[in-house]
């Protein structure tokens, strides 16, 4: 029989608790990383051996270790279990926070930040969520985690300057270590143990798919997009605190007065454009315009970074596009990736995001030291324009939904026959049946899909 759950069935209380707990763990970790962005450039001036280039490296170095280790940690969690990998990653992250808090040289902070990134739990968190949440609610759970990351960024931009005036950057690092230990308590005491842990292709990277995903030009364009977006974000914050203090004359303890209204005003700006992109099927047009807006924001900051109001306007323009792109890019990955390769595509997408933060911090710091503060904003604008060229060449996505069906045990011949029958169902665009996983991955046009025919095909799958 068809084991899919009716679309209107809600998540169970256990699933909702799992999604909330995993979102909390992920968000607290990212909060600790993000809180440093608006304050570290000012703090680094007091560290022994600090230069603008090394300050930028300290800001971005976590992205390098995170980018290289998150997929291996996810694969390791398939072998030894999700929770041990997550606990280990949080301990490593806490150790890095303590190292950075205790350091009085720039190289000590760089080592601590690299260690923070080495606690790369992103893939393992997604895998554990997939183990504990049924397929039909997995997208919802991942969306909750995604929203928590966005919220942590917004909170960090305001909380970082406030905490800096109370406890300083070392205090922020110590607080980050405490938050990581709190995450361990949540994972051990609140999150249930999965009955079965296995590879979920819609949520995890699969090594056999690496080559095909890395050869997909549309997915590579999107990876380049998230790389560029986080490069621009991180590079900008290498110099923004300095511009606000030294050129615009705003004391560091008051920087939150710029970030808070900018974030509050920019968050709702994404909503009507998301509706245009998804509901009215204008995804590529909205995406391209958003990249243009990012370039415009950096040009505003390049030209007017000596005035508080102008910086606020530039940041408002940037965050309006940033929030929209953070929502559009994962949606585009899901639409562009083959139905059974979504997890692998998202794994490389996340690695590109973190690697962008590393390059942004490193190059931004070097440019600041060599050519001055304004060169960083100009560099970011050039990166955005290069990204625009890639975005213009992107194929318009198909407006399809991903569907996962549990099909039970089938031999390979029966699986191939079932795939052919499902392909013939009106509204089904793609189907991949994985016999060993007992699931079928579909991409469907919800306007054309004949649910009754699909149910009948799966009912008689043998």
CSV table of C-alpha atoms in Angstrom, one decimal:
chain,number,residue,atom,x,y,z
A,1,UNK,CA,0.0,0.0,0.0
A,2,UNK,CA,1.0,3.6,-0.4
A,3,UNK,CA,2.7,4.7,2.8
A,4,UNK,CA,2.7,8.4,2.2
A,5,UNK,CA,1.0,10.5,4.8
A,6,UNK,CA,-1.9,12.8,3.9
A,7,UNK,CA,-0.6,16.3,3.1
A,8,UNK,CA,-2.6,17.9,5.9
A,9,UNK,CA,-1.2,15.8,8.7
A,10,UNK,CA,0.9,17.8,11.1
A,11,UNK,CA,4.2,17.0,12.6
A,12,UNK,CA,4.0,15.0,15.8
A,13,UNK,CA,5.0,16.7,19.1
A,14,UNK,CA,8.2,14.7,19.0
A,15,UNK,CA,9.0,15.8,15.5
A,16,UNK,CA,8.3,19.4,16.4
A,17,UNK,CA,10.5,19.2,19.5
A,18,UNK,CA,13.2,17.6,17.4
A,19,UNK,CA,13.1,20.4,14.8
A,20,UNK,CA,13.1,23.1,17.4
A,21,UNK,CA,15.9,21.5,19.4
A,22,UNK,CA,18.1,21.0,16.3
A,23,UNK,CA,17.3,24.6,15.2
A,24,UNK,CA,18.4,25.8,18.6
A,25,UNK,CA,21.7,24.0,18.6
A,26,UNK,CA,22.5,25.2,15.1
A,27,UNK,CA,21.4,28.8,15.8
A,28,UNK,CA,23.3,29.1,19.1
A,29,UNK,CA,26.5,27.9,17.3
A,30,UNK,CA,26.0,30.4,14.4
A,31,UNK,CA,25.1,33.1,16.9
A,32,UNK,CA,28.6,32.7,18.5
A,33,UNK,CA,30.2,33.0,15.1
A,34,UNK,CA,28.2,35.9,13.8
A,35,UNK,CA,28.5,38.1,17.0
A,36,UNK,CA,32.2,38.6,16.2
A,37,UNK,CA,31.5,40.1,12.8
A,38,UNK,CA,30.5,43.6,13.8
A,39,UNK,CA,33.1,44.0,16.6
A,40,UNK,CA,36.3,42.1,15.8
A,41,UNK,CA,37.9,44.6,13.5
A,42,UNK,CA,38.0,47.1,16.4
A,43,UNK,CA,39.1,44.5,18.9
A,44,UNK,CA,42.0,43.3,16.7
A,45,UNK,CA,43.8,46.6,17.0
A,46,UNK,CA,44.7,45.7,20.6
A,47,UNK,CA,46.1,42.3,19.8
A,48,UNK,CA,49.9,41.7,19.5
A,49,UNK,CA,51.0,41.2,16.0
A,50,UNK,CA,47.7,42.4,14.4
A,51,UNK,CA,47.6,43.7,10.9
A,52,UNK,CA,44.5,44.4,8.7
A,53,UNK,CA,45.3,41.3,6.7
A,54,UNK,CA,45.6,39.1,9.8
A,55,UNK,CA,42.4,40.6,11.3
A,56,UNK,CA,40.6,39.6,8.1
A,57,UNK,CA,42.0,36.2,8.3
A,58,UNK,CA,40.9,35.8,11.9
A,59,UNK,CA,37.3,36.8,10.9
A,60,UNK,CA,37.1,34.4,8.0
A,61,UNK,CA,39.3,31.4,8.9
A,62,UNK,CA,36.5,29.5,10.5
A,63,UNK,CA,34.9,29.3,7.1
A,64,UNK,CA,37.8,27.3,5.7
A,65,UNK,CA,37.8,24.6,8.3
A,66,UNK,CA,34.0,24.4,8.3
A,67,UNK,CA,33.9,24.1,4.5
A,68,UNK,CA,36.5,21.3,4.3
A,69,UNK,CA,35.2,19.3,7.3
A,70,UNK,CA,31.4,19.5,7.3
A,71,UNK,CA,30.8,16.8,4.6
A,72,UNK,CA,33.4,14.4,6.1
A,73,UNK,CA,31.8,14.9,9.5
A,74,UNK,CA,28.4,14.1,7.9
A,75,UNK,CA,29.8,10.9,6.4
A,76,UNK,CA,31.4,10.0,9.7
A,77,UNK,CA,28.0,10.3,11.4
A,78,UNK,CA,26.7,7.5,9.0
A,79,UNK,CA,29.3,5.2,10.5
A,80,UNK,CA,29.6,6.0,14.2
A,81,UNK,CA,26.2,7.8,14.8
A,82,UNK,CA,24.9,11.3,14.7
A,83,UNK,CA,25.0,12.3,18.3
A,84,UNK,CA,28.7,11.4,18.9
A,85,UNK,CA,29.7,13.5,15.9
A,86,UNK,CA,27.6,16.4,17.0
A,87,UNK,CA,28.8,16.3,20.6
A,88,UNK,CA,32.4,16.1,19.4
A,89,UNK,CA,31.9,19.0,17.1
A,90,UNK,CA,30.4,21.1,19.8
A,91,UNK,CA,33.3,20.3,22.1
A,92,UNK,CA,35.8,21.3,19.4
A,93,UNK,CA,33.8,24.5,18.8
A,94,UNK,CA,33.8,25.3,22.6
A,95,UNK,CA,37.6,24.6,22.7
A,96,UNK,CA,38.2,27.0,19.9
A,97,UNK,CA,36.1,29.6,21.7
A,98,UNK,CA,38.2,29.2,24.8
A,99,UNK,CA,41.4,29.5,22.8
A,100,UNK,CA,40.2,32.7,21.2
A,101,UNK,CA,39.0,34.1,24.5
A,102,UNK,CA,42.4,33.4,26.2
A,103,UNK,CA,44.6,34.7,23.3
A,104,UNK,CA,46.4,38.0,23.5
A,105,UNK,CA,48.0,37.7,20.0
A,106,UNK,CA,46.3,37.8,16.7
A,107,UNK,CA,47.7,34.3,15.8
A,108,UNK,CA,46.1,32.9,19.0
A,109,UNK,CA,42.7,34.2,17.9
A,110,UNK,CA,43.3,32.9,14.4
A,111,UNK,CA,44.0,29.4,15.8
A,112,UNK,CA,40.9,29.6,18.0
A,113,UNK,CA,38.7,30.7,15.1
A,114,UNK,CA,40.0,27.9,12.9
A,115,UNK,CA,39.2,25.4,15.8
A,116,UNK,CA,35.7,26.9,16.0
A,117,UNK,CA,35.1,26.1,12.3
A,118,UNK,CA,36.6,22.6,12.8
A,119,UNK,CA,33.5,21.8,15.0
A,120,UNK,CA,31.6,21.3,11.7
A,121,UNK,CA,28.3,19.8,12.7
A,122,UNK,CA,26.0,21.2,10.0
A,123,UNK,CA,25.8,18.0,8.0
A,124,UNK,CA,25.4,15.8,11.0
A,125,UNK,CA,22.6,18.0,12.4
A,126,UNK,CA,20.7,17.7,9.1
A,127,UNK,CA,21.2,14.0,9.1
A,128,UNK,CA,19.9,13.5,12.6
A,129,UNK,CA,17.0,15.7,11.8
A,130,UNK,CA,16.3,13.5,8.8
A,131,UNK,CA,16.5,10.4,11.0
A,132,UNK,CA,13.9,11.8,13.5
A,133,UNK,CA,11.5,13.5,11.2
A,134,UNK,CA,9.3,11.7,8.6
A,135,UNK,CA,9.9,12.3,5.0
A,136,UNK,CA,6.7,14.3,4.4
A,137,UNK,CA,7.7,16.8,7.1
A,138,UNK,CA,11.5,17.0,6.5
A,139,UNK,CA,11.3,20.1,4.3
A,140,UNK,CA,9.4,21.8,7.1
A,141,UNK,CA,12.0,20.8,9.7
A,142,UNK,CA,14.8,22.0,7.5
A,143,UNK,CA,13.0,25.3,6.9
A,144,UNK,CA,12.7,25.8,10.7
A,145,UNK,CA,16.5,25.3,11.0
A,146,UNK,CA,17.1,27.7,8.1
A,147,UNK,CA,14.9,30.4,9.7
A,148,UNK,CA,16.7,30.0,13.0
A,149,UNK,CA,20.0,30.7,11.3
A,150,UNK,CA,18.6,33.8,9.7
A,151,UNK,CA,17.3,34.9,13.1
A,152,UNK,CA,20.6,34.2,14.8
A,153,UNK,CA,22.4,36.5,12.3
A,154,UNK,CA,19.9,39.3,12.8
A,155,UNK,CA,20.3,39.0,16.6
A,156,UNK,CA,24.1,38.8,16.4
A,157,UNK,CA,24.4,42.0,14.5
A,158,UNK,CA,22.7,43.9,17.4
A,159,UNK,CA,23.9,41.8,20.3
A,160,UNK,CA,27.5,41.7,19.3
A,161,UNK,CA,28.1,45.5,19.7
A,162,UNK,CA,26.0,45.5,22.9
A,163,UNK,CA,27.9,42.7,24.5
A,164,UNK,CA,31.2,44.1,23.4
A,165,UNK,CA,30.5,47.2,25.5
A,166,UNK,CA,29.6,45.1,28.5
A,167,UNK,CA,32.0,42.1,28.4
A,168,UNK,CA,34.3,42.7,25.5
A,169,UNK,CA,35.2,40.4,22.7
A,170,UNK,CA,36.9,37.9,25.1
A,171,UNK,CA,33.7,37.7,27.0
A,172,UNK,CA,31.8,37.0,23.8
A,173,UNK,CA,34.1,34.1,23.1
A,174,UNK,CA,33.6,32.8,26.6
A,175,UNK,CA,29.8,33.1,26.2
A,176,UNK,CA,30.1,31.2,22.9
A,177,UNK,CA,31.8,28.4,24.7
A,178,UNK,CA,29.0,28.2,27.3
A,179,UNK,CA,26.4,28.2,24.5
A,180,UNK,CA,28.2,25.3,22.9
A,181,UNK,CA,28.1,23.3,26.1
A,182,UNK,CA,24.4,24.1,26.4
A,183,UNK,CA,24.0,22.7,23.0
A,184,UNK,CA,25.6,19.4,24.2
A,185,UNK,CA,23.1,19.3,27.0
A,186,UNK,CA,20.2,19.7,24.6
A,187,UNK,CA,21.5,17.0,22.2
A,188,UNK,CA,22.0,14.5,25.1
A,189,UNK,CA,18.9,15.3,27.2
A,190,UNK,CA,16.2,16.5,24.9
A,191,UNK,CA,16.8,15.2,21.4
A,192,UNK,CA,15.6,11.5,21.2
A,193,UNK,CA,17.8,8.8,19.8
A,194,UNK,CA,16.9,7.7,16.3
A,195,UNK,CA,15.6,4.1,16.0
A,196,UNK,CA,17.5,3.7,12.7
A,197,UNK,CA,20.2,5.9,11.2
A,198,UNK,CA,20.8,5.6,7.5
A,199,UNK,CA,21.7,7.7,4.5
A,200,UNK,CA,18.8,10.0,3.5
A,201,UNK,CA,19.6,11.2,0.0
A,202,UNK,CA,17.3,14.2,0.3
A,203,UNK,CA,19.2,15.5,3.4
A,204,UNK,CA,22.8,14.1,3.2
A,205,UNK,CA,25.7,14.0,0.8
A,206,UNK,CA,26.3,10.7,-1.0
A,207,UNK,CA,29.9,10.1,-2.2
A,208,UNK,CA,28.8,8.3,-5.4
A,209,UNK,CA,27.0,11.5,-6.4
A,210,UNK,CA,29.9,13.9,-5.9
A,211,UNK,CA,31.1,13.8,-9.5
A,212,UNK,CA,27.7,14.3,-11.1
A,213,UNK,CA,26.8,17.2,-8.8
A,214,UNK,CA,30.1,18.9,-9.3
A,215,UNK,CA,29.7,18.6,-13.1
A,216,UNK,CA,26.2,20.2,-13.1
A,217,UNK,CA,26.7,23.7,-14.5
A,218,UNK,CA,23.4,25.1,-13.0
A,219,UNK,CA,24.3,23.8,-9.5
A,220,UNK,CA,27.8,25.3,-9.8
A,221,UNK,CA,26.3,28.7,-10.7
A,222,UNK,CA,24.3,28.6,-7.5
A,223,UNK,CA,27.3,27.4,-5.5
A,224,UNK,CA,29.2,30.4,-6.9
A,225,UNK,CA,26.3,32.6,-5.9
A,226,UNK,CA,26.3,31.6,-2.2
A,227,UNK,CA,30.1,31.8,-2.3
A,228,UNK,CA,29.9,35.4,-3.6
A,229,UNK,CA,27.2,36.4,-1.2
A,230,UNK,CA,29.1,35.4,1.9
A,231,UNK,CA,32.3,36.6,0.5
A,232,UNK,CA,30.7,40.1,0.2
A,233,UNK,CA,29.1,39.9,3.6
A,234,UNK,CA,32.3,38.9,5.4
A,235,UNK,CA,34.6,41.3,3.5
A,236,UNK,CA,32.2,44.2,4.2
A,237,UNK,CA,32.3,43.6,7.9
A,238,UNK,CA,36.1,43.5,7.9
A,239,UNK,CA,35.9,47.3,7.4
A,240,UNK,CA,32.4,48.5,8.3
A,241,UNK,CA,33.0,48.8,12.0
A,242,UNK,CA,36.1,50.9,11.2
A,243,UNK,CA,34.1,53.1,8.8
A,244,UNK,CA,31.4,53.7,11.4
A,245,UNK,CA,33.9,54.6,14.1
A,246,UNK,CA,36.8,56.4,12.3
A,247,UNK,CA,35.1,58.0,9.3
A,248,UNK,CA,31.5,58.5,10.4
A,249,UNK,CA,32.4,59.3,14.0
A,250,UNK,CA,30.0,56.8,15.7
A,251,UNK,CA,31.3,55.4,19.0
A,252,UNK,CA,31.6,51.6,18.9
A,253,UNK,CA,29.1,51.2,21.8
A,254,UNK,CA,26.5,52.8,19.6
A,255,UNK,CA,26.9,50.7,16.4
A,256,UNK,CA,23.9,48.7,17.3
A,257,UNK,CA,21.8,51.8,16.7
A,258,UNK,CA,22.6,51.5,13.0
A,259,UNK,CA,22.3,47.7,12.8
A,260,UNK,CA,19.0,47.3,14.6
A,261,UNK,CA,16.8,49.6,12.5
A,262,UNK,CA,18.4,48.5,9.3
A,263,UNK,CA,17.7,44.8,10.1
A,264,UNK,CA,14.1,45.5,11.3
A,265,UNK,CA,13.3,47.5,8.2
A,266,UNK,CA,14.9,45.1,5.7
A,267,UNK,CA,13.5,41.8,6.9
A,268,UNK,CA,9.9,42.4,5.6
A,269,UNK,CA,11.3,43.7,2.3
A,270,UNK,CA,11.9,40.1,1.1
A,271,UNK,CA,8.3,38.9,1.5
A,272,UNK,CA,6.6,40.4,-1.6
A,273,UNK,CA,9.6,39.4,-3.8
A,274,UNK,CA,9.5,35.8,-2.5
A,275,UNK,CA,5.8,35.7,-3.5
A,276,UNK,CA,6.6,37.0,-6.9
A,277,UNK,CA,9.4,34.5,-7.3
A,278,UNK,CA,7.5,31.4,-6.1
A,279,UNK,CA,3.8,32.0,-6.7
A,280,UNK,CA,4.1,34.0,-9.9
A,281,UNK,CA,7.0,32.0,-11.2
A,282,UNK,CA,9.5,34.9,-11.7
A,283,UNK,CA,12.4,33.2,-9.9
A,284,UNK,CA,15.1,34.1,-12.3
A,285,UNK,CA,14.0,37.7,-12.7
A,286,UNK,CA,13.8,38.3,-9.0
A,287,UNK,CA,17.1,36.5,-8.5
A,288,UNK,CA,19.0,38.7,-11.0
A,289,UNK,CA,17.5,41.9,-9.7
A,290,UNK,CA,18.6,40.9,-6.2
A,291,UNK,CA,22.2,40.5,-7.3
A,292,UNK,CA,22.1,43.9,-9.0
A,293,UNK,CA,20.8,45.4,-5.7
A,294,UNK,CA,23.8,43.8,-3.8
A,295,UNK,CA,26.2,45.5,-6.3
A,296,UNK,CA,24.3,48.8,-5.9
A,297,UNK,CA,24.6,48.6,-2.1
A,298,UNK,CA,28.3,48.0,-2.2
A,299,UNK,CA,28.7,51.0,-4.6
A,300,UNK,CA,26.8,53.2,-2.1
A,301,UNK,CA,29.1,52.0,0.7
A,302,UNK,CA,32.1,52.6,-1.5
A,303,UNK,CA,31.1,56.2,-2.3
A,304,UNK,CA,29.5,57.3,1.0
A,305,UNK,CA,31.1,55.3,3.8
A,306,UNK,CA,32.0,58.4,5.8
A,307,UNK,CA,28.4,59.2,6.8
A,308,UNK,CA,26.3,57.3,9.3
A,309,UNK,CA,23.1,57.9,7.4
A,310,UNK,CA,24.6,56.8,4.1
A,311,UNK,CA,26.1,53.7,5.7
A,312,UNK,CA,22.7,52.9,7.1
A,313,UNK,CA,21.1,53.3,3.7
A,314,UNK,CA,23.7,51.1,2.1
A,315,UNK,CA,23.2,48.4,4.7
A,316,UNK,CA,19.5,48.6,4.3
A,317,UNK,CA,19.8,48.1,0.6
A,318,UNK,CA,22.3,45.2,1.1
A,319,UNK,CA,20.3,43.4,3.8
A,320,UNK,CA,17.1,43.7,1.8
A,321,UNK,CA,18.7,41.8,-1.1
A,322,UNK,CA,20.7,39.5,1.3
A,323,UNK,CA,17.6,38.2,3.1
A,324,UNK,CA,15.9,37.6,-0.2
A,325,UNK,CA,18.9,35.7,-1.7
A,326,UNK,CA,19.3,33.6,1.4
A,327,UNK,CA,15.7,32.4,0.8
A,328,UNK,CA,16.0,32.0,-3.0
A,329,UNK,CA,19.3,30.2,-3.3
A,330,UNK,CA,18.3,27.0,-1.3
A,331,UNK,CA,15.0,27.0,-3.2
A,332,UNK,CA,16.9,27.1,-6.5
A,333,UNK,CA,19.2,24.3,-5.4
A,334,UNK,CA,16.1,22.1,-4.6
A,335,UNK,CA,14.6,22.9,-8.0
A,336,UNK,CA,17.8,22.4,-10.0
A,337,UNK,CA,19.2,19.3,-8.3
A,338,UNK,CA,18.2,15.8,-9.5
A,339,UNK,CA,15.5,14.5,-7.2
A,340,UNK,CA,17.7,11.9,-5.4
A,341,UNK,CA,20.8,14.3,-5.2
A,342,UNK,CA,19.3,17.2,-3.2
A,343,UNK,CA,21.3,16.3,-0.1
A,344,UNK,CA,24.6,16.1,-2.0
A,345,UNK,CA,23.9,19.4,-3.8
A,346,UNK,CA,23.1,21.1,-0.5
A,347,UNK,CA,26.3,19.8,1.1
A,348,UNK,CA,28.5,21.4,-1.6
A,349,UNK,CA,26.3,24.5,-1.5
A,350,UNK,CA,26.9,24.9,2.3
A,351,UNK,CA,30.7,24.3,1.8
A,352,UNK,CA,30.7,27.0,-0.8
A,353,UNK,CA,29.0,29.3,1.6
A,354,UNK,CA,31.6,28.8,4.3
A,355,UNK,CA,34.5,29.0,1.9
A,356,UNK,CA,33.1,32.3,0.7
A,357,UNK,CA,33.3,33.7,4.3
A,358,UNK,CA,36.9,32.6,4.4
A,359,UNK,CA,37.9,34.2,1.1
A,360,UNK,CA,35.9,37.4,2.0
A,361,UNK,CA,37.7,37.8,5.4
A,362,UNK,CA,41.1,37.0,4.0
A,363,UNK,CA,41.0,39.1,0.8
A,364,UNK,CA,39.1,41.9,2.5
A,365,UNK,CA,41.7,42.2,5.2
A,366,UNK,CA,44.5,42.2,2.7
A,367,UNK,CA,42.9,44.9,0.6
A,368,UNK,CA,42.2,47.0,3.6
A,369,UNK,CA,45.9,46.9,4.6
A,370,UNK,CA,47.2,47.4,1.1
A,371,UNK,CA,44.8,49.9,-0.5
A,372,UNK,CA,42.6,51.3,2.2
A,373,UNK,CA,39.2,50.8,3.5
A,374,UNK,CA,37.2,51.9,0.4
A,375,UNK,CA,39.0,49.3,-1.8
A,376,UNK,CA,37.1,46.6,0.1
A,377,UNK,CA,33.7,47.9,-0.9
A,378,UNK,CA,34.8,48.4,-4.5
A,379,UNK,CA,36.1,44.8,-4.5
A,380,UNK,CA,32.7,43.6,-3.2
A,381,UNK,CA,30.9,45.5,-5.9
A,382,UNK,CA,33.1,43.9,-8.6
A,383,UNK,CA,32.4,40.4,-7.2
A,384,UNK,CA,28.7,41.2,-7.3
A,385,UNK,CA,28.9,42.2,-10.9
A,386,UNK,CA,30.8,39.1,-11.8
A,387,UNK,CA,28.1,37.1,-10.0
A,388,UNK,CA,25.5,39.0,-12.1
A,389,UNK,CA,27.1,37.7,-15.3
A,390,UNK,CA,26.7,34.1,-14.0
A,391,UNK,CA,23.2,34.8,-12.8
A,392,UNK,CA,22.2,36.1,-16.3
A,393,UNK,CA,23.3,32.8,-17.8
A,394,UNK,CA,21.3,30.7,-15.4
A,395,UNK,CA,18.5,28.6,-16.8
A,396,UNK,CA,15.1,29.5,-15.5
A,397,UNK,CA,14.1,26.8,-13.0
A,398,UNK,CA,11.2,24.4,-13.4
A,399,UNK,CA,8.5,25.1,-10.9
A,400,UNK,CA,8.3,21.6,-9.5
A,401,UNK,CA,7.9,20.2,-6.0
A,402,UNK,CA,10.0,17.4,-4.6
A,403,UNK,CA,8.0,14.4,-3.4
A,404,UNK,CA,9.4,11.3,-1.6
A,405,UNK,CA,7.4,8.1,-1.5
A,406,UNK,CA,8.0,5.1,0.7
A,407,UNK,CA,7.6,2.1,-1.6
A,408,UNK,CA,8.7,-0.9,0.6
A,409,UNK,CA,11.0,-3.7,-0.4
A,410,UNK,CA,11.4,-4.3,-4.1
A,411,UNK,CA,13.9,-6.2,-6.2
A,412,UNK,CA,15.8,-4.2,-8.9
A,413,UNK,CA,13.6,-5.3,-11.8
A,414,UNK,CA,10.4,-4.3,-9.9
A,415,UNK,CA,12.0,-1.0,-9.0
A,416,UNK,CA,12.7,-0.2,-12.6
A,417,UNK,CA,9.2,-1.2,-13.6
A,418,UNK,CA,7.7,1.0,-10.9
A,419,UNK,CA,9.9,3.9,-12.1
A,420,UNK,CA,8.5,3.6,-15.6
A,421,UNK,CA,4.9,3.5,-14.3
A,422,UNK,CA,5.4,6.5,-12.1
A,423,UNK,CA,7.0,8.4,-15.0
A,424,UNK,CA,3.8,7.9,-17.0
A,425,UNK,CA,1.6,9.5,-14.2
A,426,UNK,CA,0.4,13.0,-15.4
A,427,UNK,CA,2.3,15.7,-13.6
A,428,UNK,CA,5.4,13.6,-12.8
A,429,UNK,CA,8.5,15.2,-14.4
A,430,UNK,CA,11.3,13.1,-12.9
A,431,UNK,CA,11.5,9.9,-10.8
A,432,UNK,CA,14.3,8.0,-9.3
A,433,UNK,CA,13.6,4.7,-7.4
A,434,UNK,CA,16.2,3.6,-5.0
A,435,UNK,CA,15.4,-0.1,-4.2
A,436,UNK,CA,17.9,-0.5,-1.3
A,437,UNK,CA,16.5,2.6,0.4
A,438,UNK,CA,12.8,1.6,-0.3
A,439,UNK,CA,12.0,5.1,-1.5
A,440,UNK,CA,11.2,6.9,-4.7
A,441,UNK,CA,12.2,10.5,-5.3
A,442,UNK,CA,9.9,12.5,-7.6
A,443,UNK,CA,9.7,16.0,-9.0
A,444,UNK,CA,6.2,16.9,-9.8
A,445,UNK,CA,4.1,19.7,-11.2
A,446,UNK,CA,1.5,20.2,-8.5
A,447,UNK,CA,-0.9,21.8,-11.0
A,448,UNK,CA,-0.9,18.8,-13.2
A,449,UNK,CA,-0.3,15.9,-10.8
A,450,UNK,CA,-3.0,13.3,-10.7
A,451,UNK,CA,-2.8,12.2,-7.1
A,452,UNK,CA,-5.3,9.3,-7.6
A,453,UNK,CA,-3.3,7.8,-10.4
A,454,UNK,CA,-0.1,8.1,-8.5
A,455,UNK,CA,-1.6,6.5,-5.4
A,456,UNK,CA,-2.9,3.6,-7.6
A,457,UNK,CA,0.5,3.1,-9.2
A,458,UNK,CA,2.3,2.9,-5.8
A,459,UNK,CA,-0.5,0.7,-4.3
A,460,UNK,CA,0.2,-1.9,-7.0
A,461,UNK,CA,4.0,-1.4,-7.0
A,462,UNK,CA,4.7,-5.1,-7.0
